[in-house]
PDB file of C-alpha atoms and ligand atoms in Angstrom:
ATOM      1  CA  MET A   1       0.000   0.000   0.000  1.00 52.00           C
ATOM      2  CA  MET A   2       2.706   2.441   1.056  1.00 56.00           C
ATOM      3  CA  ARG A   3       4.918   1.411  -1.806  1.00 64.00           C
ATOM      4  CA  LYS A   4       2.188   1.951  -4.343  1.00 64.00           C
ATOM      5  CA  PHE A   5       1.628   5.447  -2.983  1.00 61.00           C
ATOM      6  CA  TYR A   6       5.346   6.171  -3.137  1.00 65.00           C
ATOM      7  CA  TRP A   7       5.500   5.311  -6.814  1.00 62.00           C
ATOM      8  CA  LEU A   8       2.432   7.355  -7.516  1.00 60.00           C
ATOM      9  CA  VAL A   9       4.050  10.412  -5.931  1.00 60.00           C
ATOM     10  CA  LEU A  10       7.242   9.847  -7.860  1.00 60.00           C
ATOM     11  CA  LEU A  11       5.345   9.485 -11.108  1.00 58.00           C
ATOM     12  CA  THR A  12       3.448  12.705 -10.469  1.00 57.00           C
ATOM     13  CA  VAL A  13       6.656  14.590  -9.751  1.00 55.00           C
ATOM     14  CA  PHE A  14       8.328  13.344 -12.925  1.00 56.00           C
ATOM     15  CA  SER A  15       5.380  14.006 -15.172  1.00 52.00           C
ATOM     16  CA  SER A  16       5.034  17.554 -13.845  1.00 50.00           C
ATOM     17  CA  MET A  17       8.741  18.113 -14.476  1.00 52.00           C
ATOM     18  CA  ALA A  18       8.406  16.853 -18.014  1.00 50.00           C
ATOM     19  CA  SER A  19       5.474  19.150 -18.712  1.00 57.00           C
ATOM     20  CA  ALA A  20       6.950  22.181 -16.940  1.00 82.00           C
ATOM     21  CA  GLN A  21       6.310  25.009 -19.301  1.00 92.00           C
ATOM     22  CA  PHE A  22       8.780  27.638 -20.323  1.00 97.00           C
ATOM     23  CA  SER A  23       8.046  30.685 -18.197  1.00 98.00           C
ATOM     24  CA  VAL A  24       8.235  34.331 -19.130  1.00 98.00           C
ATOM     25  CA  VAL A  25       7.908  37.343 -16.838  1.00 98.00           C
ATOM     26  CA  THR A  26       7.241  40.806 -18.261  1.00 98.00           C
ATOM     27  CA  THR A  27       6.882  44.216 -16.660  1.00 97.00           C
ATOM     28  CA  VAL A  28       4.018  46.431 -17.901  1.00 97.00           C
ATOM     29  CA  LYS A  29       0.626  44.935 -18.707  1.00 98.00           C
ATOM     30  CA  PRO A  30       0.465  45.714 -22.445  1.00 98.00           C
ATOM     31  CA  LEU A  31       3.821  43.964 -22.864  1.00 98.00           C
ATOM     32  CA  ASN A  32       2.382  40.989 -21.034  1.00 98.00           C
ATOM     33  CA  MET A  33      -0.559  41.104 -23.450  1.00 98.00           C
ATOM     34  CA  ILE A  34       1.786  40.941 -26.442  1.00 98.00           C
ATOM     35  CA  VAL A  35       3.764  38.071 -24.909  1.00 98.00           C
ATOM     36  CA  THR A  36       0.489  36.279 -24.105  1.00 98.00           C
ATOM     37  CA  GLU A  37      -0.266  36.241 -27.837  1.00 98.00           C
ATOM     38  CA  LEU A  38       3.206  34.954 -28.652  1.00 98.00           C
ATOM     39  CA  THR A  39       3.327  32.194 -26.048  1.00 98.00           C
ATOM     40  CA  GLN A  40      -0.238  30.919 -26.378  1.00 97.00           C
ATOM     41  CA  GLY A  41      -0.431  27.167 -25.921  1.00 96.00           C
ATOM     42  CA  VAL A  42       3.318  26.835 -25.311  1.00 96.00           C
ATOM     43  CA  ALA A  43       4.546  28.875 -22.372  1.00 97.00           C
ATOM     44  CA  GLN A  44       3.290  30.776 -19.360  1.00 96.00           C
ATOM     45  CA  THR A  45       3.641  34.470 -18.865  1.00 97.00           C
ATOM     46  CA  HIS A  46       3.408  36.624 -15.745  1.00 97.00           C
ATOM     47  CA  GLN A  47       3.343  40.335 -15.259  1.00 97.00           C
ATOM     48  CA  LEU A  48       5.484  42.077 -12.674  1.00 97.00           C
ATOM     49  CA  LEU A  49       3.573  45.339 -12.293  1.00 96.00           C
ATOM     50  CA  PRO A  50       0.121  45.156 -10.704  1.00 94.00           C
ATOM     51  CA  ASP A  51      -2.786  46.423 -12.792  1.00 93.00           C
ATOM     52  CA  GLY A  52      -2.999  50.171 -12.921  1.00 89.00           C
ATOM     53  CA  SER A  53       0.501  50.876 -11.650  1.00 90.00           C
ATOM     54  CA  SER A  54       2.888  53.030 -13.607  1.00 90.00           C
ATOM     55  CA  PRO A  55       6.397  51.860 -14.481  1.00 92.00           C
ATOM     56  CA  HIS A  56       7.603  55.400 -13.795  1.00 88.00           C
ATOM     57  CA  ASP A  57       7.182  55.289 -10.030  1.00 85.00           C
ATOM     58  CA  PHE A  58       7.160  51.589  -9.247  1.00 92.00           C
ATOM     59  CA  ALA A  59       9.168  50.110  -6.375  1.00 91.00           C
ATOM     60  CA  LEU A  60      10.304  46.502  -6.420  1.00 91.00           C
ATOM     61  CA  ARG A  61       9.368  44.198  -3.531  1.00 92.00           C
ATOM     62  CA  PRO A  62      11.408  41.108  -2.521  1.00 92.00           C
ATOM     63  CA  SER A  63       8.653  38.798  -3.827  1.00 93.00           C
ATOM     64  CA  ASP A  64       8.812  40.592  -7.193  1.00 94.00           C
ATOM     65  CA  LEU A  65      12.535  39.948  -7.387  1.00 94.00           C
ATOM     66  CA  GLN A  66      11.960  36.242  -6.752  1.00 95.00           C
ATOM     67  CA  LEU A  67       9.378  36.084  -9.559  1.00 96.00           C
ATOM     68  CA  VAL A  68      11.887  37.701 -11.914  1.00 97.00           C
ATOM     69  CA  LYS A  69      14.713  35.359 -10.877  1.00 96.00           C
ATOM     70  CA  ASP A  70      12.569  32.235 -11.293  1.00 96.00           C
ATOM     71  CA  ALA A  71      11.573  33.040 -14.882  1.00 98.00           C
ATOM     72  CA  ASP A  72      13.223  31.362 -17.849  1.00 98.00           C
ATOM     73  CA  LEU A  73      13.054  34.709 -19.602  1.00 98.00           C
ATOM     74  CA  PHE A  74      12.494  38.147 -18.097  1.00 98.00           C
ATOM     75  CA  ILE A  75      11.453  40.798 -20.616  1.00 98.00           C
ATOM     76  CA  TRP A  76      11.551  44.453 -19.610  1.00 98.00           C
ATOM     77  CA  LEU A  77      11.460  47.668 -21.595  1.00 97.00           C
ATOM     78  CA  GLY A  78      14.784  49.028 -20.398  1.00 96.00           C
ATOM     79  CA  PRO A  79      16.407  51.573 -18.087  1.00 94.00           C
ATOM     80  CA  GLU A  80      14.836  54.438 -20.048  1.00 92.00           C
ATOM     81  CA  LEU A  81      11.473  53.488 -18.535  1.00 93.00           C
ATOM     82  CA  GLU A  82      11.956  51.098 -15.656  1.00 94.00           C
ATOM     83  CA  THR A  83      14.610  52.772 -13.563  1.00 92.00           C
ATOM     84  CA  PHE A  84      13.585  50.581 -10.627  1.00 93.00           C
ATOM     85  CA  LEU A  85      15.151  47.608 -12.436  1.00 95.00           C
ATOM     86  CA  SER A  86      18.345  49.112 -13.751  1.00 92.00           C
ATOM     87  CA  ARG A  87      20.368  48.201 -10.678  1.00 91.00           C
ATOM     88  CA  ILE A  88      19.358  44.531 -10.520  1.00 93.00           C
ATOM     89  CA  THR A  89      19.235  43.497 -14.183  1.00 95.00           C
ATOM     90  CA  PRO A  90      23.030  43.436 -14.702  1.00 93.00           C
ATOM     91  CA  ASN A  91      23.079  40.540 -12.225  1.00 94.00           C
ATOM     92  CA  LEU A  92      20.361  38.574 -13.988  1.00 96.00           C
ATOM     93  CA  ASP A  93      21.275  36.267 -16.848  1.00 96.00           C
ATOM     94  CA  ASN A  94      17.644  35.901 -17.962  1.00 98.00           C
ATOM     95  CA  ALA A  95      16.988  39.627 -18.454  1.00 98.00           C
ATOM     96  CA  PHE A  96      16.118  40.862 -21.934  1.00 98.00           C
ATOM     97  CA  ALA A  97      15.879  44.656 -22.383  1.00 98.00           C
ATOM     98  CA  LEU A  98      13.838  45.649 -25.426  1.00 98.00           C
ATOM     99  CA  THR A  99      15.398  49.097 -25.825  1.00 97.00           C
ATOM    100  CA  ALA A 100      18.770  47.369 -26.321  1.00 96.00           C
ATOM    101  CA  GLN A 101      17.540  45.250 -29.236  1.00 97.00           C
ATOM    102  CA  PRO A 102      18.264  45.937 -32.893  1.00 96.00           C
ATOM    103  CA  GLY A 103      15.338  45.617 -35.275  1.00 96.00           C
ATOM    104  CA  ILE A 104      13.022  48.076 -33.519  1.00 97.00           C
ATOM    105  CA  ASP A 105      12.467  51.569 -34.962  1.00 97.00           C
ATOM    106  CA  PHE A 106      12.909  53.671 -31.840  1.00 97.00           C
ATOM    107  CA  TYR A 107      12.089  57.348 -31.658  1.00 95.00           C
ATOM    108  CA  HIS A 108      14.101  59.630 -29.460  1.00 94.00           C
ATOM    109  CA  TYR A 109      12.846  62.437 -27.314  1.00 89.00           C
ATOM    110  CA  GLU A 110      13.783  65.571 -29.134  1.00 75.00           C
ATOM    111  CA  ASP A 111      15.618  68.515 -27.706  1.00 49.00           C
ATOM    112  CA  GLY A 112      13.562  71.432 -26.565  1.00 43.00           C
ATOM    113  CA  HIS A 113      11.553  70.021 -23.712  1.00 44.00           C
ATOM    114  CA  ASP A 114      11.423  73.054 -21.491  1.00 40.00           C
ATOM    115  CA  ASP A 115      10.874  71.044 -18.342  1.00 42.00           C
ATOM    116  CA  HIS A 116      13.988  68.975 -18.745  1.00 39.00           C
ATOM    117  CA  SER A 117      16.491  68.782 -15.957  1.00 39.00           C
ATOM    118  CA  HIS A 118      19.786  67.083 -15.253  1.00 37.00           C
ATOM    119  CA  ASP A 119      18.654  65.077 -12.277  1.00 38.00           C
ATOM    120  CA  GLY A 120      19.818  61.763 -13.674  1.00 38.00           C
ATOM    121  CA  HIS A 121      16.355  60.710 -14.696  1.00 42.00           C
ATOM    122  CA  ASN A 122      16.517  58.810 -17.950  1.00 46.00           C
ATOM    123  CA  HIS A 123      13.130  59.634 -19.396  1.00 52.00           C
ATOM    124  CA  GLY A 124      14.335  62.907 -20.890  1.00 54.00           C
ATOM    125  CA  GLU A 125      15.462  64.481 -24.111  1.00 56.00           C
ATOM    126  CA  GLY A 126      17.829  62.714 -26.484  1.00 72.00           C
ATOM    127  CA  THR A 127      16.999  59.315 -25.054  1.00 88.00           C
ATOM    128  CA  ILE A 128      14.902  56.539 -26.546  1.00 94.00           C
ATOM    129  CA  ASP A 129      11.159  56.904 -26.091  1.00 95.00           C
ATOM    130  CA  PRO A 130      10.550  53.578 -24.327  1.00 96.00           C
ATOM    131  CA  HIS A 131       6.736  53.430 -24.782  1.00 97.00           C
ATOM    132  CA  ILE A 132       7.074  51.080 -27.753  1.00 98.00           C
ATOM    133  CA  TRP A 133       3.972  49.018 -26.895  1.00 98.00           C
ATOM    134  CA  LEU A 134       1.880  52.013 -28.013  1.00 98.00           C
ATOM    135  CA  GLY A 135       2.925  51.842 -31.666  1.00 98.00           C
ATOM    136  CA  PRO A 136       1.565  49.049 -33.910  1.00 98.00           C
ATOM    137  CA  GLN A 137       4.681  49.049 -36.074  1.00 98.00           C
ATOM    138  CA  GLN A 138       6.943  48.833 -33.049  1.00 98.00           C
ATOM    139  CA  ALA A 139       4.703  46.198 -31.446  1.00 98.00           C
ATOM    140  CA  GLN A 140       5.203  44.055 -34.514  1.00 98.00           C
ATOM    141  CA  GLN A 141       8.967  44.546 -34.311  1.00 98.00           C
ATOM    142  CA  VAL A 142       8.921  43.806 -30.583  1.00 98.00           C
ATOM    143  CA  ALA A 143       6.955  40.623 -31.279  1.00 98.00           C
ATOM    144  CA  THR A 144       9.513  39.532 -33.862  1.00 98.00           C
ATOM    145  CA  VAL A 145      12.440  40.173 -31.521  1.00 98.00           C
ATOM    146  CA  ILE A 146      10.754  38.356 -28.627  1.00 98.00           C
ATOM    147  CA  THR A 147       9.794  35.398 -30.816  1.00 98.00           C
ATOM    148  CA  ALA A 148      13.389  34.995 -31.940  1.00 98.00           C
ATOM    149  CA  LYS A 149      14.443  34.893 -28.275  1.00 98.00           C
ATOM    150  CA  LEU A 150      11.728  32.355 -27.391  1.00 98.00           C
ATOM    151  CA  VAL A 151      12.748  30.102 -30.268  1.00 98.00           C
ATOM    152  CA  GLU A 152      16.391  30.361 -29.202  1.00 98.00           C
ATOM    153  CA  LEU A 153      15.686  29.440 -25.572  1.00 98.00           C
ATOM    154  CA  ASP A 154      12.875  26.940 -26.159  1.00 98.00           C
ATOM    155  CA  PRO A 155      13.650  25.438 -29.581  1.00 97.00           C
ATOM    156  CA  ALA A 156      11.381  22.426 -29.081  1.00 97.00           C
ATOM    157  CA  ASN A 157       8.410  24.763 -29.489  1.00 98.00           C
ATOM    158  CA  GLY A 158       9.930  26.853 -32.261  1.00 98.00           C
ATOM    159  CA  GLU A 159       7.235  26.161 -34.837  1.00 98.00           C
ATOM    160  CA  HIS A 160       4.482  26.960 -32.385  1.00 98.00           C
ATOM    161  CA  TYR A 161       6.064  30.334 -31.553  1.00 98.00           C
ATOM    162  CA  GLN A 162       6.439  31.143 -35.246  1.00 98.00           C
ATOM    163  CA  ALA A 163       2.791  30.307 -35.882  1.00 98.00           C
ATOM    164  CA  ASN A 164       1.737  32.520 -32.963  1.00 98.00           C
ATOM    165  CA  LEU A 165       3.814  35.373 -34.368  1.00 98.00           C
ATOM    166  CA  ALA A 166       2.208  35.027 -37.787  1.00 98.00           C
ATOM    167  CA  ALA A 167      -1.272  35.159 -36.212  1.00 98.00           C
ATOM    168  CA  PHE A 168      -0.270  38.160 -34.109  1.00 98.00           C
ATOM    169  CA  ASN A 169       0.956  40.080 -37.149  1.00 98.00           C
ATOM    170  CA  GLN A 170      -2.172  39.323 -39.099  1.00 98.00           C
ATOM    171  CA  ASN A 171      -4.486  40.461 -36.289  1.00 98.00           C
ATOM    172  CA  LEU A 172      -2.407  43.540 -35.656  1.00 98.00           C
ATOM    173  CA  GLN A 173      -2.538  44.574 -39.272  1.00 98.00           C
ATOM    174  CA  SER A 174      -6.303  44.344 -39.490  1.00 98.00           C
ATOM    175  CA  ILE A 175      -6.881  46.136 -36.146  1.00 98.00           C
ATOM    176  CA  SER A 176      -4.460  48.868 -37.149  1.00 98.00           C
ATOM    177  CA  GLN A 177      -6.327  49.363 -40.412  1.00 98.00           C
ATOM    178  CA  GLN A 178      -9.596  49.797 -38.510  1.00 98.00           C
ATOM    179  CA  ILE A 179      -7.972  52.213 -36.079  1.00 98.00           C
ATOM    180  CA  GLU A 180      -6.607  54.302 -38.919  1.00 98.00           C
ATOM    181  CA  GLU A 181     -10.106  54.632 -40.376  1.00 98.00           C
ATOM    182  CA  SER A 182     -11.672  55.493 -37.031  1.00 97.00           C
ATOM    183  CA  LEU A 183      -9.096  58.205 -36.297  1.00 98.00           C
ATOM    184  CA  ALA A 184      -9.093  59.758 -39.764  1.00 97.00           C
ATOM    185  CA  PRO A 185     -11.983  62.202 -39.117  1.00 97.00           C
ATOM    186  CA  VAL A 186     -10.358  63.628 -35.947  1.00 97.00           C
ATOM    187  CA  ARG A 187      -6.660  63.488 -36.707  1.00 97.00           C
ATOM    188  CA  THR A 188      -6.226  67.188 -37.376  1.00 96.00           C
ATOM    189  CA  ASN A 189      -7.831  68.230 -34.082  1.00 97.00           C
ATOM    190  CA  GLY A 190      -5.224  69.499 -31.639  1.00 97.00           C
ATOM    191  CA  TYR A 191      -4.776  68.197 -28.098  1.00 97.00           C
ATOM    192  CA  PHE A 192      -2.441  67.991 -25.139  1.00 96.00           C
ATOM    193  CA  VAL A 193      -1.491  64.820 -23.310  1.00 96.00           C
ATOM    194  CA  PHE A 194      -0.514  64.559 -19.666  1.00 93.00           C
ATOM    195  CA  HIS A 195       2.798  62.792 -20.216  1.00 92.00           C
ATOM    196  CA  ASP A 196       4.786  62.309 -23.398  1.00 93.00           C
ATOM    197  CA  ALA A 197       4.032  58.603 -23.868  1.00 95.00           C
ATOM    198  CA  TYR A 198       2.012  58.369 -27.062  1.00 97.00           C
ATOM    199  CA  GLY A 199       4.559  59.351 -29.702  1.00 96.00           C
ATOM    200  CA  TYR A 200       4.549  55.964 -31.444  1.00 98.00           C
ATOM    201  CA  PHE A 201       0.763  55.859 -31.687  1.00 98.00           C
ATOM    202  CA  GLU A 202       0.532  59.528 -32.703  1.00 98.00           C
ATOM    203  CA  ARG A 203       3.082  59.213 -35.489  1.00 97.00           C
ATOM    204  CA  GLU A 204       1.528  56.018 -36.807  1.00 98.00           C
ATOM    205  CA  TYR A 205      -1.851  57.682 -37.256  1.00 98.00           C
ATOM    206  CA  GLY A 206      -0.725  61.265 -37.886  1.00 98.00           C
ATOM    207  CA  LEU A 207      -2.457  62.797 -34.870  1.00 98.00           C
ATOM    208  CA  ASN A 208      -2.130  66.462 -33.970  1.00 97.00           C
ATOM    209  CA  HIS A 209      -0.250  66.353 -30.651  1.00 97.00           C
ATOM    210  CA  LEU A 210       0.306  69.952 -29.555  1.00 96.00           C
ATOM    211  CA  GLY A 211       2.278  69.211 -26.420  1.00 94.00           C
ATOM    212  CA  HIS A 212       2.435  67.555 -23.034  1.00 94.00           C
ATOM    213  CA  PHE A 213       2.374  68.657 -19.426  1.00 92.00           C
ATOM    214  CA  THR A 214       5.390  66.618 -18.441  1.00 88.00           C
ATOM    215  CA  VAL A 215       7.971  64.362 -20.061  1.00 81.00           C
ATOM    216  CA  SER A 216       7.797  61.925 -17.202  1.00 81.00           C
ATOM    217  CA  PRO A 217       4.806  61.644 -14.872  1.00 82.00           C
ATOM    218  CA  ASP A 218       6.921  61.536 -11.752  1.00 78.00           C
ATOM    219  CA  ARG A 219       8.001  65.074 -12.519  1.00 82.00           C
ATOM    220  CA  ARG A 220       5.637  67.956 -11.955  1.00 83.00           C
ATOM    221  CA  PRO A 221       4.774  70.122 -14.951  1.00 87.00           C
ATOM    222  CA  GLY A 222       7.000  73.157 -15.181  1.00 88.00           C
ATOM    223  CA  ALA A 223       5.580  76.667 -14.766  1.00 90.00           C
ATOM    224  CA  LYS A 224       6.699  77.729 -18.240  1.00 92.00           C
ATOM    225  CA  THR A 225       4.968  74.690 -19.754  1.00 92.00           C
ATOM    226  CA  LEU A 226       1.723  75.520 -17.981  1.00 92.00           C
ATOM    227  CA  VAL A 227       1.769  79.124 -19.149  1.00 92.00           C
ATOM    228  CA  ALA A 228       2.419  78.032 -22.739  1.00 92.00           C
ATOM    229  CA  ILE A 229      -0.370  75.447 -22.683  1.00 94.00           C
ATOM    230  CA  LYS A 230      -2.809  77.914 -21.161  1.00 92.00           C
ATOM    231  CA  ARG A 231      -2.043  80.392 -23.903  1.00 92.00           C
ATOM    232  CA  GLN A 232      -2.623  77.803 -26.613  1.00 92.00           C
ATOM    233  CA  LEU A 233      -5.910  76.762 -25.018  1.00 92.00           C
ATOM    234  CA  ALA A 234      -7.024  80.407 -24.941  1.00 89.00           C
ATOM    235  CA  ASP A 235      -6.202  80.665 -28.651  1.00 89.00           C
ATOM    236  CA  ASP A 236      -8.572  77.756 -29.384  1.00 87.00           C
ATOM    237  CA  GLN A 237      -5.742  75.629 -30.708  1.00 89.00           C
ATOM    238  CA  ALA A 238      -6.807  72.511 -28.840  1.00 95.00           C
ATOM    239  CA  VAL A 239     -10.102  70.682 -28.510  1.00 96.00           C
ATOM    240  CA  CYS A 240      -8.989  68.288 -25.800  1.00 97.00           C
ATOM    241  CA  VAL A 241      -6.631  67.747 -22.882  1.00 96.00           C
ATOM    242  CA  PHE A 242      -5.983  64.145 -21.841  1.00 96.00           C
ATOM    243  CA  LYS A 243      -5.390  63.020 -18.286  1.00 94.00           C
ATOM    244  CA  GLU A 244      -4.363  59.509 -17.239  1.00 92.00           C
ATOM    245  CA  PRO A 245      -5.903  57.191 -14.651  1.00 88.00           C
ATOM    246  CA  GLN A 246      -2.509  56.678 -12.982  1.00 81.00           C
ATOM    247  CA  PHE A 247      -1.924  60.375 -12.461  1.00 77.00           C
ATOM    248  CA  GLU A 248      -4.777  62.782 -12.085  1.00 67.00           C
ATOM    249  CA  PRO A 249      -3.260  66.119 -11.361  1.00 73.00           C
ATOM    250  CA  ALA A 250      -5.505  68.969 -10.318  1.00 84.00           C
ATOM    251  CA  VAL A 251      -3.474  71.064 -12.712  1.00 87.00           C
ATOM    252  CA  ILE A 252      -5.395  69.688 -15.717  1.00 90.00           C
ATOM    253  CA  ASN A 253      -8.781  70.566 -14.304  1.00 88.00           C
ATOM    254  CA  SER A 254      -7.655  74.028 -13.353  1.00 88.00           C
ATOM    255  CA  ILE A 255      -6.042  74.757 -16.700  1.00 91.00           C
ATOM    256  CA  VAL A 256      -9.172  74.008 -18.749  1.00 92.00           C
ATOM    257  CA  ARG A 257     -11.461  75.980 -16.440  1.00 90.00           C
ATOM    258  CA  GLY A 258     -13.221  78.732 -18.342  1.00 89.00           C
ATOM    259  CA  THR A 259     -12.396  77.247 -21.757  1.00 91.00           C
ATOM    260  CA  GLU A 260     -14.388  75.085 -24.164  1.00 90.00           C
ATOM    261  CA  VAL A 261     -11.687  72.441 -24.114  1.00 94.00           C
ATOM    262  CA  LYS A 262     -12.793  68.922 -23.237  1.00 95.00           C
ATOM    263  CA  VAL A 263     -10.953  66.696 -20.762  1.00 95.00           C
ATOM    264  CA  GLY A 264     -10.425  63.131 -21.910  1.00 96.00           C
ATOM    265  CA  GLU A 265      -8.520  60.190 -20.533  1.00 95.00           C
ATOM    266  CA  LEU A 266      -5.858  57.962 -22.065  1.00 96.00           C
ATOM    267  CA  ASP A 267      -4.760  54.799 -20.316  1.00 96.00           C
ATOM    268  CA  PRO A 268      -1.296  53.779 -21.550  1.00 96.00           C
ATOM    269  CA  VAL A 269      -1.120  50.595 -19.422  1.00 96.00           C
ATOM    270  CA  ALA A 270      -4.523  48.965 -20.045  1.00 97.00           C
ATOM    271  CA  SER A 271      -5.464  49.133 -16.354  1.00 95.00           C
ATOM    272  CA  THR A 272      -8.996  47.768 -16.707  1.00 96.00           C
ATOM    273  CA  ILE A 273      -8.584  45.203 -19.508  1.00 98.00           C
ATOM    274  CA  PRO A 274      -8.014  41.610 -18.341  1.00 97.00           C
ATOM    275  CA  VAL A 275      -5.074  39.819 -19.957  1.00 98.00           C
ATOM    276  CA  SER A 276      -6.308  37.094 -22.296  1.00 97.00           C
ATOM    277  CA  ALA A 277      -6.023  35.998 -25.898  1.00 97.00           C
ATOM    278  CA  GLY A 278      -6.713  39.072 -28.029  1.00 98.00           C
ATOM    279  CA  SER A 279      -6.449  41.554 -25.154  1.00 98.00           C
ATOM    280  CA  TYR A 280      -3.623  43.526 -26.739  1.00 98.00           C
ATOM    281  CA  PHE A 281      -5.890  44.353 -29.665  1.00 98.00           C
ATOM    282  CA  VAL A 282      -8.707  45.329 -27.300  1.00 98.00           C
ATOM    283  CA  PHE A 283      -6.211  47.662 -25.647  1.00 98.00           C
ATOM    284  CA  LEU A 284      -5.264  49.346 -28.938  1.00 98.00           C
ATOM    285  CA  GLU A 285      -8.938  49.728 -29.832  1.00 98.00           C
ATOM    286  CA  GLN A 286      -9.629  51.270 -26.437  1.00 98.00           C
ATOM    287  CA  LEU A 287      -6.833  53.753 -26.898  1.00 98.00           C
ATOM    288  CA  ALA A 288      -8.165  54.721 -30.331  1.00 98.00           C
ATOM    289  CA  ALA A 289     -11.673  55.112 -28.879  1.00 98.00           C
ATOM    290  CA  GLN A 290     -10.321  57.293 -26.058  1.00 98.00           C
ATOM    291  CA  PHE A 291      -8.667  59.575 -28.616  1.00 98.00           C
ATOM    292  CA  THR A 292     -11.726  59.688 -30.873  1.00 98.00           C
ATOM    293  CA  GLN A 293     -14.186  60.376 -28.068  1.00 96.00           C
ATOM    294  CA  CYS A 294     -12.427  63.497 -26.906  1.00 97.00           C
ATOM    295  CA  LEU A 295     -11.230  64.758 -30.289  1.00 97.00           C
ATOM    296  CA  ASP A 296     -14.647  64.450 -31.910  1.00 95.00           C
ATOM    297  CA  VAL A 297     -15.802  68.052 -32.143  1.00 85.00           C
ATOM    298  CA  GLN A 298     -19.307  67.015 -33.219  1.00 75.00           C
ATOM    299  CA  LYS A 299     -19.809  65.532 -29.784  1.00 60.00           C
ATOM    300  CA  GLN A 300     -18.459  68.625 -28.138  1.00 52.00           C
ATOM    301  CA  THR A 301     -20.992  70.909 -29.815  1.00 47.00           C
ATOM    302  CA  GLN A 302     -24.050  68.842 -29.120  1.00 44.00           C
ATOM    303  CA  LEU A 303     -25.299  71.684 -26.985  1.00 47.00           C
ATOM    304  CA  PRO A 304     -26.716  74.344 -29.333  1.00 47.00           C
ATOM    305  CA  ALA A 305     -24.048  76.962 -29.815  1.00 45.00           C
ATOM    306  CA  GLU A 306     -24.941  80.637 -29.928  1.00 45.00           C
ATOM    307  CA  GLY A 307     -26.572  81.707 -33.213  1.00 43.00           C
ATOM    308  CA  GLU A 308     -26.459  78.165 -34.512  1.00 42.00           C
ATOM    309  CA  ALA A 309     -29.921  76.871 -33.829  1.00 42.00           C
ATOM    310  CA  HIS A 310     -30.743  73.497 -35.299  1.00 43.00           C
ATOM    311  CA  SER A 311     -32.010  74.292 -38.767  1.00 40.00           C
ATOM    312  CA  ALA A 312     -34.267  71.969 -40.649  1.00 38.00           C
ATOM    313  CA  GLY A 313     -32.379  69.146 -42.337  1.00 39.00           C
TER     314      GLY A 313
HETATM  315 ZN1  LIG B 401       5.769  57.100 -19.649  1.00 90.84          ZN
END
């Protein structure tokens, strides 16, 4: 009786070892969504940052470090975004920084940010814009780079990873086409964003970004920036100012007071979308809808404007 049980335990242990899946840990949620597409049916993926948290002001806990160390592959954006990891990653042999990879068309923050400072923060001018999960073209390049790494480390499942990548690219292309059409009517309407995170998305779809309150959300908007934005709002140059769920500064509400400018919200980290197959595309669609909602001037002028009564027809 005892012996039988012993063998049963041993068998269970061995079979679970044999079926132990390759494990990936990522940092921000949208990156986890991309990796979920790429590892479907082959590997497991976990996300380091809790839902709704920002990579800009995150602090690593000991349990987080253990999760990272236990992964077969740890994918992070890079020191330009996740400063909280830059001290530990040199000691990890499973760490894979996306901003260090060739094959991705990075944009760089341009000179001329008036709120820049030399405080050692990396999310400033001249450096890589690390928000690459917000651009469809870059997401495709990221997916290609990650797939190559997965195939290298887990060659037994190489064909499966390649098939997942092909499906990802196909879905991405069709979603991106739809997004382009949905944004076309509002793309010339000017707006301000809270932090300078959407450059990849904005360039892809030719949106009219007039400026941002801060380069990095852990830095307060500079006084000169606020004066300049207020002036542009007074000149009717913008139809919308976007806040973010992670950072809701009173400054945005106060700056639009007394103007016709709408306040919208953009969520760059998919806080409320559960990670599942297809969730990355839901995230991109949500972002497009958030832009369209606020930039749509028709919706803004639903209240009858002065002298413009609803005429027949
Ligand atoms: Zn950011």
